[in-house]
Amino acid sequence: MPSFYSLFLAGVSLEEIGEILHVVQGDRAIAKVKITPKLGLTVFDIRRKPIGRIVDIFGPIKSPYIEIEVEEQNPEKLVNSPIYISPKDRGMKGKR
């Protein structure tokens, strides 16, 4: 089984990158991720609804965490939920 899987909804493929662990400061969510995405990317929930954007990446390189600026009215309900990004925005480093 792959370390992540894709979600295909309404003609748009989304790739699971991790799970929200907890909410801090009311509008920020901390998530454990399987890949290191780009700063500023939009993160989606399982219903393909935008959750917010990535504002920070921290932790070990092989096991990173991200901070998401949440747009949701009640961000606590997102805890333990999977999160997704668009595969085209994955953020893998290219040649310099």
mmCIF file of N, CA and C in Angstrom:
data_model
loop_
_atom_site.group_PDB
_atom_site.id
_atom_site.type_symbol
_atom_site.label_atom_id
_atom_site.label_comp_id
_atom_site.label_asym_id
_atom_site.label_seq_id
_atom_site.Cartn_x
_atom_site.Cartn_y
_atom_site.Cartn_z
ATOM 1 N N MET A 1 0.844 -1.183 0.000
ATOM 2 C CA MET A 1 0.000 0.000 0.000
ATOM 3 C C MET A 1 0.886 1.243 0.000
ATOM 4 N N PRO A 2 0.582 2.247 -0.845
ATOM 5 C CA PRO A 2 1.409 3.445 -0.884
ATOM 6 C C PRO A 2 1.305 4.240 0.407
ATOM 7 N N SER A 3 2.275 5.129 0.644
ATOM 8 C CA SER A 3 2.279 5.924 1.860
ATOM 9 C C SER A 3 1.222 7.023 1.832
ATOM 10 N N PHE A 4 0.687 7.321 0.682
ATOM 11 C CA PHE A 4 -0.401 8.273 0.556
ATOM 12 C C PHE A 4 -1.285 7.818 -0.593
ATOM 13 N N TYR A 5 -2.478 8.342 -0.661
ATOM 14 C CA TYR A 5 -3.349 7.958 -1.762
ATOM 15 C C TYR A 5 -4.028 9.193 -2.334
ATOM 16 N N SER A 6 -4.622 9.041 -3.475
ATOM 17 C CA SER A 6 -5.271 10.158 -4.147
ATOM 18 C C SER A 6 -6.775 10.085 -3.965
ATOM 19 N N LEU A 7 -7.381 11.233 -3.885
ATOM 20 C CA LEU A 7 -8.822 11.369 -3.783
ATOM 21 C C LEU A 7 -9.275 12.044 -5.070
ATOM 22 N N PHE A 8 -10.209 11.433 -5.778
ATOM 23 C CA PHE A 8 -10.663 11.977 -7.048
ATOM 24 C C PHE A 8 -12.109 12.403 -6.897
ATOM 25 N N LEU A 9 -12.343 13.707 -6.908
ATOM 26 C CA LEU A 9 -13.688 14.244 -6.758
ATOM 27 C C LEU A 9 -13.937 15.324 -7.799
ATOM 28 N N ALA A 10 -15.063 15.269 -8.431
ATOM 29 C CA ALA A 10 -15.505 16.289 -9.386
ATOM 30 C C ALA A 10 -14.423 16.638 -10.404
ATOM 31 N N GLY A 11 -13.743 15.619 -10.910
ATOM 32 C CA GLY A 11 -12.757 15.844 -11.954
ATOM 33 C C GLY A 11 -11.413 16.358 -11.489
ATOM 34 N N VAL A 12 -11.232 16.531 -10.183
ATOM 35 C CA VAL A 12 -9.967 17.033 -9.654
ATOM 36 C C VAL A 12 -9.370 15.990 -8.730
ATOM 37 N N SER A 13 -8.140 15.635 -8.993
ATOM 38 C CA SER A 13 -7.448 14.659 -8.157
ATOM 39 C C SER A 13 -6.750 15.381 -7.011
ATOM 40 N N LEU A 14 -6.945 14.900 -5.792
ATOM 41 C CA LEU A 14 -6.268 15.444 -4.618
ATOM 42 C C LEU A 14 -5.448 14.339 -3.978
ATOM 43 N N GLU A 15 -4.317 14.701 -3.418
ATOM 44 C CA GLU A 15 -3.407 13.734 -2.823
ATOM 45 C C GLU A 15 -3.351 13.931 -1.306
ATOM 46 N N GLU A 16 -3.580 12.864 -0.558
ATOM 47 C CA GLU A 16 -3.500 12.948 0.895
ATOM 48 C C GLU A 16 -2.044 13.143 1.299
ATOM 49 N N ILE A 17 -1.810 14.135 2.169
ATOM 50 C CA ILE A 17 -0.437 14.386 2.615
ATOM 51 C C ILE A 17 -0.257 14.184 4.112
ATOM 52 N N GLY A 18 -1.346 14.062 4.863
ATOM 53 C CA GLY A 18 -1.191 13.893 6.304
ATOM 54 C C GLY A 18 -2.498 14.028 7.051
ATOM 55 N N GLU A 19 -2.365 14.403 8.337
ATOM 56 C CA GLU A 19 -3.523 14.474 9.229
ATOM 57 C C GLU A 19 -3.348 15.629 10.212
ATOM 58 N N ILE A 20 -4.438 16.332 10.496
ATOM 59 C CA ILE A 20 -4.403 17.429 11.462
ATOM 60 C C ILE A 20 -4.333 16.847 12.870
ATOM 61 N N LEU A 21 -3.364 17.326 13.646
ATOM 62 C CA LEU A 21 -3.164 16.834 15.009
ATOM 63 C C LEU A 21 -3.903 17.666 16.046
ATOM 64 N N HIS A 22 -3.781 19.000 15.955
ATOM 65 C CA HIS A 22 -4.476 19.864 16.898
ATOM 66 C C HIS A 22 -4.563 21.291 16.373
ATOM 67 N N VAL A 23 -5.368 22.110 17.063
ATOM 68 C CA VAL A 23 -5.576 23.505 16.689
ATOM 69 C C VAL A 23 -4.942 24.381 17.760
ATOM 70 N N VAL A 24 -4.245 25.430 17.323
ATOM 71 C CA VAL A 24 -3.623 26.376 18.251
ATOM 72 C C VAL A 24 -4.044 27.790 17.877
ATOM 73 N N GLN A 25 -4.051 28.684 18.843
ATOM 74 C CA GLN A 25 -4.385 30.098 18.644
ATOM 75 C C GLN A 25 -5.720 30.309 17.938
ATOM 76 N N GLY A 26 -6.610 29.349 18.008
ATOM 77 C CA GLY A 26 -7.941 29.496 17.440
ATOM 78 C C GLY A 26 -8.068 29.345 15.933
ATOM 79 N N ASP A 27 -7.054 29.804 15.188
ATOM 80 C CA ASP A 27 -7.169 29.749 13.728
ATOM 81 C C ASP A 27 -5.974 29.080 13.053
ATOM 82 N N ARG A 28 -5.177 28.367 13.811
ATOM 83 C CA ARG A 28 -4.009 27.662 13.258
ATOM 84 C C ARG A 28 -4.111 26.179 13.587
ATOM 85 N N ALA A 29 -3.846 25.343 12.601
ATOM 86 C CA ALA A 29 -3.869 23.893 12.806
ATOM 87 C C ALA A 29 -2.472 23.347 12.549
ATOM 88 N N ILE A 30 -2.069 22.377 13.357
ATOM 89 C CA ILE A 30 -0.791 21.695 13.188
ATOM 90 C C ILE A 30 -1.089 20.317 12.610
ATOM 91 N N ALA A 31 -0.372 19.964 11.543
ATOM 92 C CA ALA A 31 -0.586 18.677 10.879
ATOM 93 C C ALA A 31 0.737 17.955 10.690
ATOM 94 N N LYS A 32 0.697 16.644 10.850
ATOM 95 C CA LYS A 32 1.829 15.762 10.550
ATOM 96 C C LYS A 32 1.675 15.378 9.093
ATOM 97 N N VAL A 33 2.736 15.584 8.295
ATOM 98 C CA VAL A 33 2.649 15.296 6.867
ATOM 99 C C VAL A 33 3.686 14.272 6.424
ATOM 100 N N LYS A 34 3.388 13.623 5.305
ATOM 101 C CA LYS A 34 4.245 12.557 4.764
ATOM 102 C C LYS A 34 5.229 13.081 3.729
ATOM 103 N N ILE A 35 4.943 14.255 3.181
ATOM 104 C CA ILE A 35 5.838 14.909 2.225
ATOM 105 C C ILE A 35 5.991 16.356 2.664
ATOM 106 N N THR A 36 6.970 17.048 2.128
ATOM 107 C CA THR A 36 7.152 18.462 2.447
ATOM 108 C C THR A 36 6.561 19.300 1.314
ATOM 109 N N PRO A 37 5.381 19.904 1.551
ATOM 110 C CA PRO A 37 4.748 20.721 0.514
ATOM 111 C C PRO A 37 5.338 22.136 0.497
ATOM 112 N N LYS A 38 4.939 22.922 -0.485
ATOM 113 C CA LYS A 38 5.372 24.313 -0.587
ATOM 114 C C LYS A 38 4.594 25.181 0.396
ATOM 115 N N LEU A 39 5.246 26.232 0.894
ATOM 116 C CA LEU A 39 4.544 27.241 1.683
ATOM 117 C C LEU A 39 3.503 27.926 0.804
ATOM 118 N N GLY A 40 2.380 28.295 1.402
ATOM 119 C CA GLY A 40 1.345 29.015 0.680
ATOM 120 C C GLY A 40 0.337 28.160 -0.053
ATOM 121 N N LEU A 41 0.567 26.847 -0.118
ATOM 122 C CA LEU A 41 -0.387 25.972 -0.806
ATOM 123 C C LEU A 41 -1.708 25.904 -0.049
ATOM 124 N N THR A 42 -2.784 25.724 -0.785
ATOM 125 C CA THR A 42 -4.094 25.510 -0.186
ATOM 126 C C THR A 42 -4.232 24.042 0.182
ATOM 127 N N VAL A 43 -4.767 23.810 1.382
ATOM 128 C CA VAL A 43 -4.997 22.459 1.895
ATOM 129 C C VAL A 43 -6.502 22.207 1.877
ATOM 130 N N PHE A 44 -6.900 20.986 1.496
ATOM 131 C CA PHE A 44 -8.312 20.633 1.367
ATOM 132 C C PHE A 44 -8.689 19.521 2.336
ATOM 133 N N ASP A 45 -9.998 19.435 2.653
ATOM 134 C CA ASP A 45 -10.486 18.313 3.456
ATOM 135 C C ASP A 45 -10.990 17.217 2.521
ATOM 136 N N ILE A 46 -11.536 16.161 3.083
ATOM 137 C CA ILE A 46 -11.973 15.007 2.295
ATOM 138 C C ILE A 46 -13.141 15.344 1.364
ATOM 139 N N ARG A 47 -13.870 16.424 1.673
ATOM 140 C CA ARG A 47 -14.991 16.840 0.821
ATOM 141 C C ARG A 47 -14.557 17.795 -0.292
ATOM 142 N N ARG A 48 -13.221 17.973 -0.416
ATOM 143 C CA ARG A 48 -12.631 18.868 -1.408
ATOM 144 C C ARG A 48 -12.878 20.335 -1.078
ATOM 145 N N LYS A 49 -13.181 20.620 0.166
ATOM 146 C CA LYS A 49 -13.398 21.984 0.627
ATOM 147 C C LYS A 49 -12.067 22.553 1.124
ATOM 148 N N PRO A 50 -11.701 23.768 0.699
ATOM 149 C CA PRO A 50 -10.453 24.360 1.189
ATOM 150 C C PRO A 50 -10.497 24.574 2.701
ATOM 151 N N ILE A 51 -9.444 24.154 3.373
ATOM 152 C CA ILE A 51 -9.328 24.328 4.822
ATOM 153 C C ILE A 51 -8.588 25.620 5.121
ATOM 154 N N GLY A 52 -7.527 25.869 4.371
ATOM 155 C CA GLY A 52 -6.690 27.047 4.597
ATOM 156 C C GLY A 52 -5.404 26.913 3.811
ATOM 157 N N ARG A 53 -4.403 27.726 4.196
ATOM 158 C CA ARG A 53 -3.132 27.666 3.475
ATOM 159 C C ARG A 53 -1.986 27.366 4.432
ATOM 160 N N ILE A 54 -0.923 26.795 3.889
ATOM 161 C CA ILE A 54 0.250 26.426 4.677
ATOM 162 C C ILE A 54 1.075 27.679 4.936
ATOM 163 N N VAL A 55 1.326 27.974 6.229
ATOM 164 C CA VAL A 55 2.085 29.173 6.590
ATOM 165 C C VAL A 55 3.441 28.855 7.206
ATOM 166 N N ASP A 56 3.666 27.595 7.595
ATOM 167 C CA ASP A 56 4.956 27.229 8.177
ATOM 168 C C ASP A 56 5.190 25.732 8.012
ATOM 169 N N ILE A 57 6.458 25.376 7.874
ATOM 170 C CA ILE A 57 6.886 23.976 7.819
ATOM 171 C C ILE A 57 7.997 23.839 8.846
ATOM 172 N N PHE A 58 7.911 22.827 9.710
ATOM 173 C CA PHE A 58 8.920 22.675 10.755
ATOM 174 C C PHE A 58 9.088 21.211 11.123
ATOM 175 N N GLY A 59 10.081 20.946 11.962
ATOM 176 C CA GLY A 59 10.346 19.578 12.393
ATOM 177 C C GLY A 59 11.419 18.929 11.541
ATOM 178 N N PRO A 60 11.654 17.635 11.768
ATOM 179 C CA PRO A 60 12.689 16.922 11.019
ATOM 180 C C PRO A 60 12.348 16.820 9.528
ATOM 181 N N ILE A 61 13.357 16.791 8.709
ATOM 182 C CA ILE A 61 13.166 16.705 7.257
ATOM 183 C C ILE A 61 12.411 15.442 6.863
ATOM 184 N N LYS A 62 12.717 14.334 7.508
ATOM 185 C CA LYS A 62 12.074 13.062 7.153
ATOM 186 C C LYS A 62 10.695 12.888 7.773
ATOM 187 N N SER A 63 10.326 13.762 8.699
ATOM 188 C CA SER A 63 9.045 13.646 9.388
ATOM 189 C C SER A 63 8.503 15.049 9.704
ATOM 190 N N PRO A 64 8.160 15.833 8.660
ATOM 191 C CA PRO A 64 7.795 17.233 8.875
ATOM 192 C C PRO A 64 6.378 17.452 9.406
ATOM 193 N N TYR A 65 6.195 18.652 9.934
ATOM 194 C CA TYR A 65 4.896 19.148 10.374
ATOM 195 C C TYR A 65 4.631 20.440 9.612
ATOM 196 N N ILE A 66 3.354 20.773 9.456
ATOM 197 C CA ILE A 66 3.003 22.048 8.838
ATOM 198 C C ILE A 66 2.023 22.790 9.736
ATOM 199 N N GLU A 67 2.038 24.102 9.603
ATOM 200 C CA GLU A 67 1.060 24.949 10.274
ATOM 201 C C GLU A 67 0.147 25.506 9.192
ATOM 202 N N ILE A 68 -1.148 25.361 9.403
ATOM 203 C CA ILE A 68 -2.146 25.796 8.428
ATOM 204 C C ILE A 68 -2.939 26.949 9.024
ATOM 205 N N GLU A 69 -3.055 28.043 8.283
ATOM 206 C CA GLU A 69 -3.922 29.142 8.678
ATOM 207 C C GLU A 69 -5.334 28.747 8.248
ATOM 208 N N VAL A 70 -6.162 28.370 9.211
ATOM 209 C CA VAL A 70 -7.472 27.773 8.941
ATOM 210 C C VAL A 70 -8.520 28.843 8.661
ATOM 211 N N GLU A 71 -9.320 28.613 7.620
ATOM 212 C CA GLU A 71 -10.415 29.513 7.258
ATOM 213 C C GLU A 71 -11.753 29.034 7.819
ATOM 214 N N GLU A 72 -11.756 27.858 8.411
ATOM 215 C CA GLU A 72 -12.966 27.214 8.944
ATOM 216 C C GLU A 72 -13.477 27.966 10.178
ATOM 217 N N GLN A 73 -14.803 28.071 10.327
ATOM 218 C CA GLN A 73 -15.413 28.721 11.490
ATOM 219 C C GLN A 73 -15.136 27.952 12.782
ATOM 220 N N ASN A 74 -15.157 26.627 12.705
ATOM 221 C CA ASN A 74 -14.949 25.774 13.874
ATOM 222 C C ASN A 74 -13.789 24.816 13.588
ATOM 223 N N PRO A 75 -12.543 25.288 13.693
ATOM 224 C CA PRO A 75 -11.400 24.455 13.296
ATOM 225 C C PRO A 75 -11.184 23.216 14.160
ATOM 226 N N GLU A 76 -11.721 23.185 15.375
ATOM 227 C CA GLU A 76 -11.543 22.017 16.247
ATOM 228 C C GLU A 76 -12.134 20.749 15.637
ATOM 229 N N LYS A 77 -13.152 20.897 14.787
ATOM 230 C CA LYS A 77 -13.765 19.709 14.180
ATOM 231 C C LYS A 77 -12.854 19.055 13.140
ATOM 232 N N LEU A 78 -11.765 19.723 12.770
ATOM 233 C CA LEU A 78 -10.823 19.181 11.789
ATOM 234 C C LEU A 78 -9.785 18.242 12.402
ATOM 235 N N VAL A 79 -9.662 18.246 13.720
ATOM 236 C CA VAL A 79 -8.651 17.418 14.390
ATOM 237 C C VAL A 79 -8.858 15.945 14.030
ATOM 238 N N ASN A 80 -7.762 15.268 13.722
ATOM 239 C CA ASN A 80 -7.714 13.861 13.295
ATOM 240 C C ASN A 80 -8.258 13.632 11.885
ATOM 241 N N SER A 81 -8.481 14.703 11.140
ATOM 242 C CA SER A 81 -8.967 14.576 9.764
ATOM 243 C C SER A 81 -7.798 14.520 8.787
ATOM 244 N N PRO A 82 -7.943 13.735 7.711
ATOM 245 C CA PRO A 82 -6.904 13.736 6.679
ATOM 246 C C PRO A 82 -6.925 15.058 5.916
ATOM 247 N N ILE A 83 -5.768 15.442 5.392
ATOM 248 C CA ILE A 83 -5.677 16.663 4.593
ATOM 249 C C ILE A 83 -5.087 16.329 3.230
ATOM 250 N N TYR A 84 -5.425 17.153 2.247
ATOM 251 C CA TYR A 84 -5.071 16.896 0.859
ATOM 252 C C TYR A 84 -4.536 18.160 0.197
ATOM 253 N N ILE A 85 -3.723 17.961 -0.848
ATOM 254 C CA ILE A 85 -3.303 19.043 -1.730
ATOM 255 C C ILE A 85 -3.491 18.567 -3.161
ATOM 256 N N SER A 86 -3.419 19.508 -4.079
ATOM 257 C CA SER A 86 -3.452 19.149 -5.496
ATOM 258 C C SER A 86 -2.088 18.589 -5.872
ATOM 259 N N PRO A 87 -2.020 17.411 -6.521
ATOM 260 C CA PRO A 87 -0.727 16.819 -6.882
ATOM 261 C C PRO A 87 0.149 17.726 -7.741
ATOM 262 N N LYS A 88 -0.449 18.575 -8.553
ATOM 263 C CA LYS A 88 0.355 19.471 -9.391
ATOM 264 C C LYS A 88 1.103 20.503 -8.555
ATOM 265 N N ASP A 89 0.652 20.728 -7.316
ATOM 266 C CA ASP A 89 1.291 21.690 -6.417
ATOM 267 C C ASP A 89 2.204 21.022 -5.404
ATOM 268 N N ARG A 90 2.515 19.792 -5.606
ATOM 269 C CA ARG A 90 3.180 18.966 -4.611
ATOM 270 C C ARG A 90 4.424 19.592 -3.993
ATOM 271 N N GLY A 91 5.180 20.329 -4.764
ATOM 272 C CA GLY A 91 6.294 21.057 -4.180
ATOM 273 C C GLY A 91 7.620 20.347 -4.173
ATOM 274 N N MET A 92 7.769 19.315 -4.965
ATOM 275 C CA MET A 92 9.055 18.633 -5.021
ATOM 276 C C MET A 92 10.098 19.568 -5.626
ATOM 277 N N LYS A 93 11.289 19.512 -5.092
ATOM 278 C CA LYS A 93 12.357 20.388 -5.559
ATOM 279 C C LYS A 93 12.791 20.005 -6.969
ATOM 280 N N GLY A 94 13.071 21.013 -7.766
ATOM 281 C CA GLY A 94 13.544 20.789 -9.120
ATOM 282 C C GLY A 94 15.020 21.122 -9.240
ATOM 283 N N LYS A 95 15.513 21.137 -10.460
ATOM 284 C CA LYS A 95 16.916 21.481 -10.693
ATOM 285 C C LYS A 95 17.132 22.967 -10.463
ATOM 286 N N ARG A 96 18.323 23.300 -10.026
ATOM 287 C CA ARG A 96 18.683 24.709 -9.834
ATOM 288 C C ARG A 96 19.392 25.222 -11.041
#
